[in-house]
Amino acid sequence: GRDDRIYAMLRTSADGTESALLVYNFDDAPRTVTVDLSGSSISTNQVPVDLYEPGVTPPPIGGSSYALELPAYGFAFLGVTLSL
C-alpha cells in the first residue's frame, strides 16, 4: 500500500539532551502524513523546531496523533521535547 512509502523515527543524542522526530515521504506525490506518537515519549503538547529549515514553524503537536504536510519525496527533521 501507499503507507509503506512513509517512514518515521525518533532519534535522541547520546547524552539524551536532544531529540528529533524524522519523517520521510518516499511517495512521488505530496502527502499528509500522520504519525502515531503514542508510546514514543514525545511530549504531546509542544511546537517542534524545524531543524532543517530554521525560521519555519511546524504545526504544533496537540495529541498522540501528529499530522504534517510533506511534498513528494519530502522530509521533516523536527526537534522535539520528550516527557520523561
mmCIF file of N, CA, C and O in Angstrom:
data_model
loop_
_atom_site.group_PDB
_atom_site.id
_atom_site.type_symbol
_atom_site.label_atom_id
_atom_site.label_comp_id
_atom_site.label_asym_id
_atom_site.label_seq_id
_atom_site.Cartn_x
_atom_site.Cartn_y
_atom_site.Cartn_z
ATOM 1 N N GLY A 1 0.804 -1.191 0.000
ATOM 2 C CA GLY A 1 0.000 0.000 0.000
ATOM 3 C C GLY A 1 0.846 1.252 0.000
ATOM 4 O O GLY A 1 2.070 1.192 0.074
ATOM 5 N N ARG A 2 0.185 2.387 -0.093
ATOM 6 C CA ARG A 2 0.923 3.651 -0.156
ATOM 7 C C ARG A 2 1.521 4.037 1.190
ATOM 8 O O ARG A 2 2.468 4.806 1.237
ATOM 9 N N ASP A 3 0.981 3.495 2.289
ATOM 10 C CA ASP A 3 1.527 3.850 3.596
ATOM 11 C C ASP A 3 2.932 3.315 3.799
ATOM 12 O O ASP A 3 3.670 3.812 4.645
ATOM 13 N N ASP A 4 3.336 2.300 3.029
ATOM 14 C CA ASP A 4 4.705 1.820 3.165
ATOM 15 C C ASP A 4 5.697 2.778 2.515
ATOM 16 O O ASP A 4 6.903 2.548 2.537
ATOM 17 N N ARG A 5 5.202 3.869 1.950
ATOM 18 C CA ARG A 5 6.057 4.904 1.377
ATOM 19 C C ARG A 5 6.363 6.005 2.399
ATOM 20 O O ARG A 5 7.010 6.987 2.078
ATOM 21 N N ILE A 6 5.876 5.824 3.629
ATOM 22 C CA ILE A 6 6.074 6.792 4.706
ATOM 23 C C ILE A 6 6.936 6.131 5.775
ATOM 24 O O ILE A 6 6.741 4.960 6.107
ATOM 25 N N TYR A 7 7.891 6.891 6.312
ATOM 26 C CA TYR A 7 8.767 6.345 7.340
ATOM 27 C C TYR A 7 8.987 7.416 8.398
ATOM 28 O O TYR A 7 9.226 8.572 8.058
ATOM 29 N N ALA A 8 8.887 7.046 9.658
ATOM 30 C CA ALA A 8 9.124 7.996 10.747
ATOM 31 C C ALA A 8 9.936 7.311 11.829
ATOM 32 O O ALA A 8 9.796 6.109 12.053
ATOM 33 N N MET A 9 10.809 8.085 12.473
ATOM 34 C CA MET A 9 11.584 7.545 13.578
ATOM 35 C C MET A 9 11.954 8.661 14.547
ATOM 36 O O MET A 9 11.957 9.835 14.186
ATOM 37 N N LEU A 10 12.245 8.265 15.761
ATOM 38 C CA LEU A 10 12.674 9.186 16.805
ATOM 39 C C LEU A 10 14.131 8.896 17.109
ATOM 40 O O LEU A 10 14.507 7.742 17.312
ATOM 41 N N ARG A 11 14.945 9.929 17.113
ATOM 42 C CA ARG A 11 16.367 9.785 17.432
ATOM 43 C C ARG A 11 16.709 10.710 18.589
ATOM 44 O O ARG A 11 16.252 11.850 18.624
ATOM 45 N N THR A 12 17.524 10.225 19.512
ATOM 46 C CA THR A 12 17.962 11.020 20.659
ATOM 47 C C THR A 12 19.481 10.986 20.716
ATOM 48 O O THR A 12 20.093 9.934 20.477
ATOM 49 N N SER A 13 20.084 12.142 21.047
ATOM 50 C CA SER A 13 21.540 12.230 21.128
ATOM 51 C C SER A 13 22.069 11.297 22.210
ATOM 52 O O SER A 13 21.348 10.905 23.128
ATOM 53 N N ALA A 14 23.350 10.955 22.100
ATOM 54 C CA ALA A 14 23.960 10.016 23.039
ATOM 55 C C ALA A 14 23.845 10.485 24.481
ATOM 56 O O ALA A 14 23.671 9.669 25.397
ATOM 57 N N ASP A 15 23.915 11.794 24.706
ATOM 58 C CA ASP A 15 23.821 12.296 26.086
ATOM 59 C C ASP A 15 22.371 12.523 26.532
ATOM 60 O O ASP A 15 22.121 12.941 27.654
ATOM 61 N N GLY A 16 21.408 12.260 25.634
ATOM 62 C CA GLY A 16 19.997 12.342 25.990
ATOM 63 C C GLY A 16 19.416 13.745 26.038
ATOM 64 O O GLY A 16 18.285 13.918 26.459
ATOM 65 N N THR A 17 20.168 14.749 25.597
ATOM 66 C CA THR A 17 19.687 16.130 25.739
ATOM 67 C C THR A 17 18.905 16.627 24.534
ATOM 68 O O THR A 17 18.145 17.569 24.651
ATOM 69 N N GLU A 18 19.085 16.026 23.374
ATOM 70 C CA GLU A 18 18.402 16.477 22.154
ATOM 71 C C GLU A 18 17.686 15.299 21.520
ATOM 72 O O GLU A 18 18.256 14.208 21.411
ATOM 73 N N SER A 19 16.451 15.542 21.077
ATOM 74 C CA SER A 19 15.688 14.503 20.377
ATOM 75 C C SER A 19 15.105 15.079 19.106
ATOM 76 O O SER A 19 14.768 16.264 19.048
ATOM 77 N N ALA A 20 14.976 14.240 18.084
ATOM 78 C CA ALA A 20 14.432 14.677 16.808
ATOM 79 C C ALA A 20 13.474 13.625 16.262
ATOM 80 O O ALA A 20 13.743 12.425 16.341
ATOM 81 N N LEU A 21 12.358 14.112 15.732
ATOM 82 C CA LEU A 21 11.409 13.271 15.014
ATOM 83 C C LEU A 21 11.721 13.432 13.541
ATOM 84 O O LEU A 21 11.709 14.551 13.020
ATOM 85 N N LEU A 22 12.049 12.342 12.869
ATOM 86 C CA LEU A 22 12.376 12.361 11.447
ATOM 87 C C LEU A 22 11.233 11.687 10.703
ATOM 88 O O LEU A 22 10.838 10.571 11.049
ATOM 89 N N VAL A 23 10.674 12.377 9.695
ATOM 90 C CA VAL A 23 9.549 11.849 8.929
ATOM 91 C C VAL A 23 9.885 11.973 7.450
ATOM 92 O O VAL A 23 10.299 13.048 6.990
ATOM 93 N N TYR A 24 9.748 10.880 6.711
ATOM 94 C CA TYR A 24 10.084 10.841 5.287
ATOM 95 C C TYR A 24 8.866 10.445 4.462
ATOM 96 O O TYR A 24 8.118 9.561 4.854
ATOM 97 N N ASN A 25 8.703 11.071 3.296
ATOM 98 C CA ASN A 25 7.681 10.687 2.320
ATOM 99 C C ASN A 25 8.409 10.195 1.083
ATOM 100 O O ASN A 25 8.948 10.985 0.313
ATOM 101 N N PHE A 26 8.457 8.885 0.880
ATOM 102 C CA PHE A 26 9.122 8.317 -0.288
ATOM 103 C C PHE A 26 8.159 8.177 -1.466
ATOM 104 O O PHE A 26 8.495 7.549 -2.465
ATOM 105 N N ASP A 27 6.980 8.765 -1.351
ATOM 106 C CA ASP A 27 5.986 8.712 -2.421
ATOM 107 C C ASP A 27 6.284 9.797 -3.456
ATOM 108 O O ASP A 27 6.887 10.815 -3.137
ATOM 109 N N ASP A 28 5.830 9.577 -4.693
ATOM 110 C CA ASP A 28 6.057 10.556 -5.764
ATOM 111 C C ASP A 28 4.964 11.617 -5.818
ATOM 112 O O ASP A 28 4.851 12.348 -6.792
ATOM 113 N N ALA A 29 4.183 11.706 -4.743
ATOM 114 C CA ALA A 29 3.122 12.716 -4.652
ATOM 115 C C ALA A 29 3.153 13.326 -3.250
ATOM 116 O O ALA A 29 3.564 12.667 -2.299
ATOM 117 N N PRO A 30 2.712 14.588 -3.113
ATOM 118 C CA PRO A 30 2.614 15.191 -1.773
ATOM 119 C C PRO A 30 1.677 14.372 -0.896
ATOM 120 O O PRO A 30 0.719 13.780 -1.390
ATOM 121 N N ARG A 31 1.961 14.324 0.399
ATOM 122 C CA ARG A 31 1.136 13.532 1.306
ATOM 123 C C ARG A 31 0.908 14.281 2.606
ATOM 124 O O ARG A 31 1.783 15.007 3.074
ATOM 125 N N THR A 32 -0.264 14.083 3.187
ATOM 126 C CA THR A 32 -0.487 14.457 4.567
ATOM 127 C C THR A 32 -0.091 13.232 5.372
ATOM 128 O O THR A 32 -0.695 12.169 5.245
ATOM 129 N N VAL A 33 0.951 13.368 6.156
ATOM 130 C CA VAL A 33 1.500 12.248 6.914
ATOM 131 C C VAL A 33 1.014 12.353 8.355
ATOM 132 O O VAL A 33 1.140 13.411 8.972
ATOM 133 N N THR A 34 0.452 11.280 8.868
ATOM 134 C CA THR A 34 0.008 11.247 10.260
ATOM 135 C C THR A 34 0.878 10.243 11.006
ATOM 136 O O THR A 34 0.967 9.081 10.620
ATOM 137 N N VAL A 35 1.532 10.730 12.061
ATOM 138 C CA VAL A 35 2.430 9.902 12.858
ATOM 139 C C VAL A 35 1.762 9.619 14.199
ATOM 140 O O VAL A 35 1.289 10.541 14.865
ATOM 141 N N ASP A 36 1.736 8.346 14.584
ATOM 142 C CA ASP A 36 1.188 7.944 15.884
ATOM 143 C C ASP A 36 2.296 8.110 16.922
ATOM 144 O O ASP A 36 3.310 7.414 16.867
ATOM 145 N N LEU A 37 2.124 9.034 17.847
ATOM 146 C CA LEU A 37 3.144 9.322 18.853
ATOM 147 C C LEU A 37 2.931 8.545 20.152
ATOM 148 O O LEU A 37 3.757 8.640 21.059
ATOM 149 N N SER A 38 1.840 7.788 20.238
ATOM 150 C CA SER A 38 1.574 7.066 21.482
ATOM 151 C C SER A 38 2.710 6.081 21.764
ATOM 152 O O SER A 38 3.184 5.389 20.870
ATOM 153 N N GLY A 39 3.175 6.085 23.005
ATOM 154 C CA GLY A 39 4.262 5.198 23.399
ATOM 155 C C GLY A 39 5.643 5.681 22.981
ATOM 156 O O GLY A 39 6.627 4.990 23.182
ATOM 157 N N SER A 40 5.740 6.881 22.413
ATOM 158 C CA SER A 40 7.025 7.366 21.900
ATOM 159 C C SER A 40 7.791 8.214 22.907
ATOM 160 O O SER A 40 8.938 8.527 22.668
ATOM 161 N N SER A 41 7.187 8.621 23.984
ATOM 162 C CA SER A 41 7.731 9.527 24.996
ATOM 163 C C SER A 41 7.871 10.967 24.496
ATOM 164 O O SER A 41 8.413 11.819 25.183
ATOM 165 N N ILE A 42 7.360 11.260 23.284
ATOM 166 C CA ILE A 42 7.339 12.641 22.801
ATOM 167 C C ILE A 42 6.222 13.379 23.529
ATOM 168 O O ILE A 42 5.095 12.897 23.595
ATOM 169 N N SER A 43 6.556 14.519 24.101
ATOM 170 C CA SER A 43 5.556 15.332 24.783
ATOM 171 C C SER A 43 4.482 15.733 23.773
ATOM 172 O O SER A 43 4.792 16.225 22.692
ATOM 173 N N THR A 44 3.207 15.519 24.132
ATOM 174 C CA THR A 44 2.117 15.744 23.174
ATOM 175 C C THR A 44 1.520 17.140 23.279
ATOM 176 O O THR A 44 0.413 17.371 22.807
ATOM 177 N N ASN A 45 2.237 18.076 23.877
ATOM 178 C CA ASN A 45 1.779 19.464 23.930
ATOM 179 C C ASN A 45 2.989 20.378 23.730
ATOM 180 O O ASN A 45 3.572 20.871 24.686
ATOM 181 N N GLN A 46 3.383 20.551 22.458
ATOM 182 C CA GLN A 46 4.562 21.351 22.149
ATOM 183 C C GLN A 46 4.535 21.778 20.687
ATOM 184 O O GLN A 46 3.794 21.233 19.882
ATOM 185 N N VAL A 47 5.355 22.768 20.381
ATOM 186 C CA VAL A 47 5.596 23.147 18.988
ATOM 187 C C VAL A 47 7.019 22.692 18.668
ATOM 188 O O VAL A 47 7.979 23.172 19.271
ATOM 189 N N PRO A 48 7.172 21.734 17.749
ATOM 190 C CA PRO A 48 8.513 21.262 17.417
ATOM 191 C C PRO A 48 9.326 22.358 16.723
ATOM 192 O O PRO A 48 8.777 23.354 16.254
ATOM 193 N N VAL A 49 10.626 22.158 16.655
ATOM 194 C CA VAL A 49 11.533 23.087 15.989
ATOM 195 C C VAL A 49 11.971 22.453 14.685
ATOM 196 O O VAL A 49 12.399 21.292 14.661
ATOM 197 N N ASP A 50 11.849 23.195 13.572
ATOM 198 C CA ASP A 50 12.307 22.667 12.288
ATOM 199 C C ASP A 50 13.828 22.743 12.254
ATOM 200 O O ASP A 50 14.406 23.827 12.238
ATOM 201 N N LEU A 51 14.493 21.593 12.275
ATOM 202 C CA LEU A 51 15.954 21.546 12.306
ATOM 203 C C LEU A 51 16.570 21.681 10.918
ATOM 204 O O LEU A 51 17.761 21.931 10.790
ATOM 205 N N TYR A 52 15.757 21.509 9.874
ATOM 206 C CA TYR A 52 16.261 21.590 8.508
ATOM 207 C C TYR A 52 16.098 22.990 7.925
ATOM 208 O O TYR A 52 16.962 23.482 7.222
ATOM 209 N N GLU A 53 14.975 23.613 8.204
ATOM 210 C CA GLU A 53 14.690 24.952 7.689
ATOM 211 C C GLU A 53 14.442 25.903 8.855
ATOM 212 O O GLU A 53 13.302 26.120 9.244
ATOM 213 N N PRO A 54 15.515 26.462 9.437
ATOM 214 C CA PRO A 54 15.318 27.402 10.545
ATOM 215 C C PRO A 54 14.405 28.551 10.112
ATOM 216 O O PRO A 54 14.469 29.010 8.982
ATOM 217 N N GLY A 55 13.540 28.970 11.006
ATOM 218 C CA GLY A 55 12.602 30.036 10.683
ATOM 219 C C GLY A 55 11.247 29.518 10.251
ATOM 220 O O GLY A 55 10.276 30.252 10.248
ATOM 221 N N VAL A 56 11.178 28.240 9.873
ATOM 222 C CA VAL A 56 9.902 27.625 9.517
ATOM 223 C C VAL A 56 9.312 27.027 10.791
ATOM 224 O O VAL A 56 10.011 26.353 11.547
ATOM 225 N N THR A 57 8.045 27.310 11.066
ATOM 226 C CA THR A 57 7.402 26.764 12.261
ATOM 227 C C THR A 57 6.491 25.612 11.872
ATOM 228 O O THR A 57 5.496 25.824 11.169
ATOM 229 N N PRO A 58 6.817 24.393 12.302
ATOM 230 C CA PRO A 58 5.956 23.245 12.008
ATOM 231 C C PRO A 58 4.644 23.348 12.778
ATOM 232 O O PRO A 58 4.549 24.103 13.752
ATOM 233 N N PRO A 59 3.635 22.579 12.375
ATOM 234 C CA PRO A 59 2.384 22.573 13.134
ATOM 235 C C PRO A 59 2.632 22.087 14.567
ATOM 236 O O PRO A 59 3.517 21.265 14.787
ATOM 237 N N PRO A 60 1.869 22.598 15.520
ATOM 238 C CA PRO A 60 2.038 22.145 16.905
ATOM 239 C C PRO A 60 1.598 20.699 17.079
ATOM 240 O O PRO A 60 0.743 20.204 16.347
ATOM 241 N N ILE A 61 2.200 20.042 18.048
ATOM 242 C CA ILE A 61 1.775 18.698 18.453
ATOM 243 C C ILE A 61 0.754 18.898 19.558
ATOM 244 O O ILE A 61 1.057 19.508 20.575
ATOM 245 N N GLY A 62 -0.457 18.396 19.345
ATOM 246 C CA GLY A 62 -1.510 18.621 20.328
ATOM 247 C C GLY A 62 -2.120 17.343 20.859
ATOM 248 O O GLY A 62 -3.117 17.370 21.551
ATOM 249 N N GLY A 63 -1.543 16.209 20.525
ATOM 250 C CA GLY A 63 -2.082 14.938 20.984
ATOM 251 C C GLY A 63 -1.203 13.801 20.509
ATOM 252 O O GLY A 63 -0.108 14.021 20.006
ATOM 253 N N SER A 64 -1.692 12.580 20.650
ATOM 254 C CA SER A 64 -0.876 11.409 20.310
ATOM 255 C C SER A 64 -0.837 11.121 18.817
ATOM 256 O O SER A 64 -0.148 10.222 18.367
ATOM 257 N N SER A 65 -1.571 11.905 18.025
ATOM 258 C CA SER A 65 -1.545 11.770 16.576
ATOM 259 C C SER A 65 -1.071 13.105 15.995
ATOM 260 O O SER A 65 -1.612 14.152 16.335
ATOM 261 N N TYR A 66 -0.046 13.070 15.142
ATOM 262 C CA TYR A 66 0.550 14.299 14.623
ATOM 263 C C TYR A 66 0.544 14.267 13.096
ATOM 264 O O TYR A 66 1.099 13.360 12.488
ATOM 265 N N ALA A 67 -0.112 15.253 12.485
ATOM 266 C CA ALA A 67 -0.219 15.307 11.026
ATOM 267 C C ALA A 67 0.589 16.477 10.481
ATOM 268 O O ALA A 67 0.575 17.567 11.051
ATOM 269 N N LEU A 68 1.300 16.232 9.392
ATOM 270 C CA LEU A 68 2.004 17.313 8.720
ATOM 271 C C LEU A 68 2.026 17.038 7.223
ATOM 272 O O LEU A 68 1.894 15.901 6.786
ATOM 273 N N GLU A 69 2.150 18.113 6.456
ATOM 274 C CA GLU A 69 2.161 18.022 5.003
ATOM 275 C C GLU A 69 3.601 17.868 4.534
ATOM 276 O O GLU A 69 4.472 18.639 4.939
ATOM 277 N N LEU A 70 3.843 16.888 3.672
ATOM 278 C CA LEU A 70 5.170 16.720 3.087
ATOM 279 C C LEU A 70 5.052 16.678 1.574
ATOM 280 O O LEU A 70 4.138 16.051 1.033
ATOM 281 N N PRO A 71 5.990 17.336 0.867
ATOM 282 C CA PRO A 71 5.970 17.265 -0.590
ATOM 283 C C PRO A 71 6.407 15.880 -1.065
ATOM 284 O O PRO A 71 6.863 15.065 -0.266
ATOM 285 N N ALA A 72 6.270 15.632 -2.348
ATOM 286 C CA ALA A 72 6.765 14.382 -2.925
ATOM 287 C C ALA A 72 8.241 14.239 -2.572
ATOM 288 O O ALA A 72 9.007 15.196 -2.683
ATOM 289 N N TYR A 73 8.615 13.068 -2.117
ATOM 290 C CA TYR A 73 9.994 12.773 -1.700
ATOM 291 C C TYR A 73 10.502 13.749 -0.644
ATOM 292 O O TYR A 73 11.697 13.982 -0.524
ATOM 293 N N GLY A 74 9.602 14.314 0.138
ATOM 294 C CA GLY A 74 9.968 15.304 1.146
ATOM 295 C C GLY A 74 10.239 14.671 2.491
ATOM 296 O O GLY A 74 10.016 13.478 2.705
ATOM 297 N N PHE A 75 10.731 15.487 3.400
ATOM 298 C CA PHE A 75 11.041 15.006 4.735
ATOM 299 C C PHE A 75 10.942 16.153 5.727
ATOM 300 O O PHE A 75 10.894 17.315 5.344
ATOM 301 N N ALA A 76 10.906 15.797 7.001
ATOM 302 C CA ALA A 76 10.917 16.780 8.079
ATOM 303 C C ALA A 76 11.860 16.281 9.163
ATOM 304 O O ALA A 76 11.824 15.097 9.513
ATOM 305 N N PHE A 77 12.725 17.156 9.646
ATOM 306 C CA PHE A 77 13.587 16.882 10.795
ATOM 307 C C PHE A 77 13.152 17.847 11.886
ATOM 308 O O PHE A 77 13.430 19.041 11.788
ATOM 309 N N LEU A 78 12.463 17.342 12.889
ATOM 310 C CA LEU A 78 11.841 18.205 13.889
ATOM 311 C C LEU A 78 12.443 17.957 15.267
ATOM 312 O O LEU A 78 12.439 16.824 15.762
ATOM 313 N N GLY A 79 12.954 19.006 15.880
ATOM 314 C CA GLY A 79 13.410 18.925 17.250
ATOM 315 C C GLY A 79 12.212 18.849 18.175
ATOM 316 O O GLY A 79 11.305 19.672 18.080
ATOM 317 N N VAL A 80 12.188 17.843 19.044
ATOM 318 C CA VAL A 80 11.057 17.647 19.943
ATOM 319 C C VAL A 80 11.551 17.484 21.373
ATOM 320 O O VAL A 80 12.700 17.148 21.624
ATOM 321 N N THR A 81 10.633 17.723 22.309
ATOM 322 C CA THR A 81 10.910 17.540 23.726
ATOM 323 C C THR A 81 10.246 16.245 24.182
ATOM 324 O O THR A 81 9.094 15.984 23.825
ATOM 325 N N LEU A 82 10.975 15.454 24.945
ATOM 326 C CA LEU A 82 10.425 14.211 25.468
ATOM 327 C C LEU A 82 9.867 14.444 26.860
ATOM 328 O O LEU A 82 10.381 15.273 27.606
ATOM 329 N N SER A 83 8.812 13.720 27.192
ATOM 330 C CA SER A 83 8.263 13.777 28.551
ATOM 331 C C SER A 83 8.781 12.539 29.273
ATOM 332 O O SER A 83 8.392 11.430 28.953
ATOM 333 N N LEU A 84 9.696 12.759 30.163
ATOM 334 C CA LEU A 84 10.359 11.618 30.824
ATOM 335 C C LEU A 84 9.774 11.338 32.187
ATOM 336 O O LEU A 84 9.194 12.163 32.813
#
